[in-house]
Short mmCIF file of C-alpha atoms in Angstrom, two decimals:
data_model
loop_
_atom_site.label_atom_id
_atom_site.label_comp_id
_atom_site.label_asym_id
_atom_site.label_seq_id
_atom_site.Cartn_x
_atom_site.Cartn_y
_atom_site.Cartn_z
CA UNK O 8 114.56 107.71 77.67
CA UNK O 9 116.88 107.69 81.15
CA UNK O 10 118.01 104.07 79.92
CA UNK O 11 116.19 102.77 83.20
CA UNK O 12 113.48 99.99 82.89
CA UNK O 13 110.71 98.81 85.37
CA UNK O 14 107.70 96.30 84.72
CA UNK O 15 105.33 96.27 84.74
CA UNK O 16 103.92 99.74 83.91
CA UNK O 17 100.91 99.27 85.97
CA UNK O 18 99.83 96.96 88.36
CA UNK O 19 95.83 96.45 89.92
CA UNK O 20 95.76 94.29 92.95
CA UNK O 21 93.96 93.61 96.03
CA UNK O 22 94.49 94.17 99.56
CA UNK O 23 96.03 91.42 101.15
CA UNK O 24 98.29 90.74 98.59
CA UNK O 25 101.83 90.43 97.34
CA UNK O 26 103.68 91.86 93.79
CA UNK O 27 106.90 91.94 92.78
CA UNK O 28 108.51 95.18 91.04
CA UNK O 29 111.27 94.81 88.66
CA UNK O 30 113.82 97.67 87.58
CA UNK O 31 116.34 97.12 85.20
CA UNK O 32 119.36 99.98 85.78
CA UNK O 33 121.16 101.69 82.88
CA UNK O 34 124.07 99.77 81.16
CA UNK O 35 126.89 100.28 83.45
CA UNK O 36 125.41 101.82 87.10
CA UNK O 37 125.68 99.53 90.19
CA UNK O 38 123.45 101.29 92.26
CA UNK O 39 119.65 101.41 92.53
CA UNK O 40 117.67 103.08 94.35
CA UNK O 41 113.98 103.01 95.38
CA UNK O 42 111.33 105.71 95.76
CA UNK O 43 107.69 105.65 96.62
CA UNK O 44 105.12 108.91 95.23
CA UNK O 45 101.65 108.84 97.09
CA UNK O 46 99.16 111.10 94.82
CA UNK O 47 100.87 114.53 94.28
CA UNK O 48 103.51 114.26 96.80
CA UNK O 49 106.93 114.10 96.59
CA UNK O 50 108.92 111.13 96.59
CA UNK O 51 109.65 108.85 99.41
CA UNK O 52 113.05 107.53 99.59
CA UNK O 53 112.73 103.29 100.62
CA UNK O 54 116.28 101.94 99.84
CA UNK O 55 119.37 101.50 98.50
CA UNK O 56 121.41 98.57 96.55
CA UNK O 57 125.35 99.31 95.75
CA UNK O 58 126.76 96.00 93.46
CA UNK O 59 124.24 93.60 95.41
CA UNK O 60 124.72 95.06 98.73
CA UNK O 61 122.13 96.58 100.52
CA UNK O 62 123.76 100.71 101.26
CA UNK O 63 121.18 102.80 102.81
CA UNK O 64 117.62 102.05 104.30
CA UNK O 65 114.42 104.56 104.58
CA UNK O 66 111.10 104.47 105.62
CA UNK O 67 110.72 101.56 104.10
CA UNK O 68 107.62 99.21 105.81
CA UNK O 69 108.38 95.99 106.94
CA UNK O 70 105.65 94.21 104.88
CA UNK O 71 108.37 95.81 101.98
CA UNK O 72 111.81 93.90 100.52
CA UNK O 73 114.06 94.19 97.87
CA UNK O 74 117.34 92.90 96.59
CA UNK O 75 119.72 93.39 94.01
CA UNK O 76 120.43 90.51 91.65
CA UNK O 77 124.32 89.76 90.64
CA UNK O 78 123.05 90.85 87.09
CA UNK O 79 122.17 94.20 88.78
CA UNK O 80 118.53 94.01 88.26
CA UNK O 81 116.60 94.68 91.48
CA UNK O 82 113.11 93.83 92.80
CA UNK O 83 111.03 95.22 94.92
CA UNK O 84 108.75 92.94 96.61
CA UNK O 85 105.51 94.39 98.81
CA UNK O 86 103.40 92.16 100.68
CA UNK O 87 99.88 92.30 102.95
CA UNK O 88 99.20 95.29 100.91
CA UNK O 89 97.14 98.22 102.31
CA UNK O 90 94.59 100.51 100.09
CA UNK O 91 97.62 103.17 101.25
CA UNK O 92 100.52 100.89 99.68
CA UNK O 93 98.92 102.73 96.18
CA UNK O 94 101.29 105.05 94.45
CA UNK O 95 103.68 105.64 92.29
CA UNK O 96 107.00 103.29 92.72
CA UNK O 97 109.95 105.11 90.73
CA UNK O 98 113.28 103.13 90.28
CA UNK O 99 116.69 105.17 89.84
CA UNK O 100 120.40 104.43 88.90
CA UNK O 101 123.44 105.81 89.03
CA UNK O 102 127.10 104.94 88.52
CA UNK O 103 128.64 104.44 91.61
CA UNK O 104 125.63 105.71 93.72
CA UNK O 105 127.81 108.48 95.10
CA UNK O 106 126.25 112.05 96.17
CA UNK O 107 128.17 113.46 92.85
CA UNK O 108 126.50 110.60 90.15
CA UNK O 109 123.27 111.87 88.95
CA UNK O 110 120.41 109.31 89.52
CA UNK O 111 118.32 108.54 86.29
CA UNK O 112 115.08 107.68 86.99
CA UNK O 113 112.88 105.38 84.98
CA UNK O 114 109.10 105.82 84.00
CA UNK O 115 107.71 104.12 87.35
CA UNK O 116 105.30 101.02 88.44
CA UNK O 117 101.81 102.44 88.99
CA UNK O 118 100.47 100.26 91.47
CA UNK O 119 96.51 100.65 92.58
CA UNK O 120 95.45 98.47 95.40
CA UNK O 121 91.65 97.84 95.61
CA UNK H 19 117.22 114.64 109.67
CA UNK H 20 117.13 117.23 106.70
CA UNK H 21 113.94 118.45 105.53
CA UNK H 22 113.06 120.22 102.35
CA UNK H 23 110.16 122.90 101.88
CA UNK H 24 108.30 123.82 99.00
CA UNK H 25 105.80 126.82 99.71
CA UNK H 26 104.16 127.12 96.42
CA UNK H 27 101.68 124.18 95.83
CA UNK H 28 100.96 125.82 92.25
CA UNK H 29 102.27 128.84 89.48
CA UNK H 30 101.35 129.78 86.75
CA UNK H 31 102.70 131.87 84.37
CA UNK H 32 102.19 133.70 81.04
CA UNK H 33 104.32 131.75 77.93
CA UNK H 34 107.71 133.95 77.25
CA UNK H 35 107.36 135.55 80.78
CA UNK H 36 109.52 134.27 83.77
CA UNK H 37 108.98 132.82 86.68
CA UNK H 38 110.79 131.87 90.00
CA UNK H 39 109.58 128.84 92.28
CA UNK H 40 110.76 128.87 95.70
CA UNK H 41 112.80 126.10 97.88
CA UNK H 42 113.96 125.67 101.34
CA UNK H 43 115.54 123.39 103.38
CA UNK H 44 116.90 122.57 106.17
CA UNK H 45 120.08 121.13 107.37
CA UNK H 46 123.24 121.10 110.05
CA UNK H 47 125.91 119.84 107.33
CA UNK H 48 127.85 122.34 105.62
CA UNK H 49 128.31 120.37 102.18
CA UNK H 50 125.58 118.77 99.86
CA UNK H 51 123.99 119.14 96.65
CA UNK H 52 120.77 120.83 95.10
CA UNK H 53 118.26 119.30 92.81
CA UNK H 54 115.34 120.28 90.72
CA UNK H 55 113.35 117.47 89.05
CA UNK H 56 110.79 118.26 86.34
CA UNK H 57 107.93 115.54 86.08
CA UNK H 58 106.05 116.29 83.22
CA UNK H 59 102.36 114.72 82.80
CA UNK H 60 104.46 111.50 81.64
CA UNK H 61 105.18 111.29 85.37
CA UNK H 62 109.32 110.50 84.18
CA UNK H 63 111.52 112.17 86.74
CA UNK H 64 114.15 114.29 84.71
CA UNK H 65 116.96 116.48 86.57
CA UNK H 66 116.59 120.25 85.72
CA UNK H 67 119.73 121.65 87.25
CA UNK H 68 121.93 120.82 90.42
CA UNK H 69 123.60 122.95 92.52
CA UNK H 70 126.94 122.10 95.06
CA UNK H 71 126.91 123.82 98.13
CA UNK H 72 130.63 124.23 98.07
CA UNK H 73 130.05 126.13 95.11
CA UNK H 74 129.16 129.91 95.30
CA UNK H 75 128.44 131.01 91.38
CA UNK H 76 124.81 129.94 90.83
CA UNK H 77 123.86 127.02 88.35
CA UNK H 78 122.62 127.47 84.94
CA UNK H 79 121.10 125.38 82.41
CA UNK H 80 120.02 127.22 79.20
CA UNK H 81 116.75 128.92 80.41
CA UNK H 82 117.17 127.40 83.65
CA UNK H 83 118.79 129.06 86.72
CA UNK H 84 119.01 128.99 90.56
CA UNK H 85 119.55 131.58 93.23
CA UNK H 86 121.32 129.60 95.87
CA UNK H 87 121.42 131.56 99.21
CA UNK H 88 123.29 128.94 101.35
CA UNK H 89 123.29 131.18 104.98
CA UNK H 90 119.23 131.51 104.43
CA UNK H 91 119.01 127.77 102.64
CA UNK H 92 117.38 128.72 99.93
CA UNK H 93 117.49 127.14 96.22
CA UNK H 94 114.48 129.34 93.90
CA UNK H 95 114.44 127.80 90.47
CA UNK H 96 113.85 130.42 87.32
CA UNK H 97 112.94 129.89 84.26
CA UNK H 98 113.01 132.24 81.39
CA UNK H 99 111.49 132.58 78.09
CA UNK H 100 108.85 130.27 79.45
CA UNK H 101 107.79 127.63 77.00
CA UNK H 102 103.97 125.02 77.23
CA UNK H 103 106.83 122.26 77.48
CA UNK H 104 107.72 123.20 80.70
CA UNK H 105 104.38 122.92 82.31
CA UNK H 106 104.96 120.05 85.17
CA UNK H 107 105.82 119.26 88.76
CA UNK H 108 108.94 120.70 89.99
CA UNK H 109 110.45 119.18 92.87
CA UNK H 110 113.04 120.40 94.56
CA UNK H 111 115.62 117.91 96.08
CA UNK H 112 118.71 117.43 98.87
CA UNK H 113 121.35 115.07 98.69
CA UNK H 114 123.68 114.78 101.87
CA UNK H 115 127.56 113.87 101.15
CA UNK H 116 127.60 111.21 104.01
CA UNK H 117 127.43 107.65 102.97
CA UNK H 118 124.69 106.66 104.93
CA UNK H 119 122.31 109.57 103.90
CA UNK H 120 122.90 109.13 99.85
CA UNK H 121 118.82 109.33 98.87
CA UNK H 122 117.39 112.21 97.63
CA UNK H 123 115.37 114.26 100.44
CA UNK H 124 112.14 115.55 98.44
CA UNK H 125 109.65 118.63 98.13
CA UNK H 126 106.24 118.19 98.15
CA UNK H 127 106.38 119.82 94.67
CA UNK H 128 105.25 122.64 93.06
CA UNK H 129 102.94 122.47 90.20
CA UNK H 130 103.89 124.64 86.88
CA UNK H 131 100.81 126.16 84.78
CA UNK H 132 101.70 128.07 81.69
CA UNK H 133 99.19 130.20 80.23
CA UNK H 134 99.28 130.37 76.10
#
């Protein structure tokens, strides 16, 4: 157990609309990150929150959000989802979300959009 | 933009036996850090080993070691003594030092099969 948490485990929607992903980081980190993992490929780096701030930005789709919460909890919010929006979402955290802090990854969202 | 190249979509191996999965990458910076991430069936992302550039002795983690060759940029991943727990996904990973770059840059994976 990394100590990371995300809800829910798995998600079914349809095209067209909008969920909400929730990751709760380890006791302690300030930085989250979020990655995406399309069916056996590696992961997609979307973005970064340091302490509330937004730090770093991938290729991360418009129709996609996400904040970090003064608690330190972050969402990730996708909207006008696509059949192609369906993967594997993975939240990580690390201390001070420098190159040197390991990230710690927690179990992933599966979301499948019909 | 870094890139990171995984050759081997699948190994397998015989349990006890060793085996070495391959990793390249590409980059113009001169300092970063190494991953390998296991993902077992459970699909949990769990670090393996990690690697500094600056560094020149090779990481080890118990079974696990690397053969970092920084001039060809290549990271290969052994593992000894094979065991059926390791049978997963290995990914290897690149981390840049520069504050706008921080996320890991990914493999496409390479999948683990060991034979009983």
């Amino acid at each position: 157990d990394s100590g990371v948490t995300q809800t829910p485990k798995h998600l079914i929607t349809a095209t067209g609309q909008r969920v909400t992903l929730r990751c709760s980081p380890r006791s302690g980190d300030l930085s989250v990150y979020w990655y995406q993992q399309s069916l056996d490929q590696g992961l997609q780096f979307l973005i970064q929150y340091y302490n509330g701030e937004e730090r770093a930005k991938g290729n991360i789709l418009e129709r996609f959000s996400a904040q970090q919460f003064p608690d330190l909890h972050s969402e990730l919010n996708l909207s006008s989802l696509e059949l192609g929006d369906s993967a594997l979402y993975f939240c990580a955290s690390s201390v001070w979300g420098l190159p040197s802090n390991e990230q710690f990854f927690g179990p992933g969202t599966r979301l499948t959009v019909l | 933009a870094q890139t990171v190249t995984q050759s081997q979509p699948e190994m397998s191996v015989q349990e006890a036996e060793t085996v070495t999965l391959s990793c390249t990458y590409d980059t113009s910076e001169s300092d970063y850090y190494l991953f390998w991430y296991k993902q077992p069936p459970s699909r949990q992302m769990i670090l393996v080993i990690r690697q500094e550039a600056y560094k020149q002795q090779n990481a080890t983690e118990n079974r696990f070691s690397v053969n970092f060759q920084k001039a060809a940029k290549s990271f290969s991943l052994k593992i000894s003594d094979s065991q059926l727990g390791d049978a997963a996904m290995y990914f290897c990973a690149y981390r840049s030092l520069f504050i706008s770059n921080y996320q890991l840059i990914w493999g496409a994976g390479t999948k683990l099969i060991i034979k009983p």
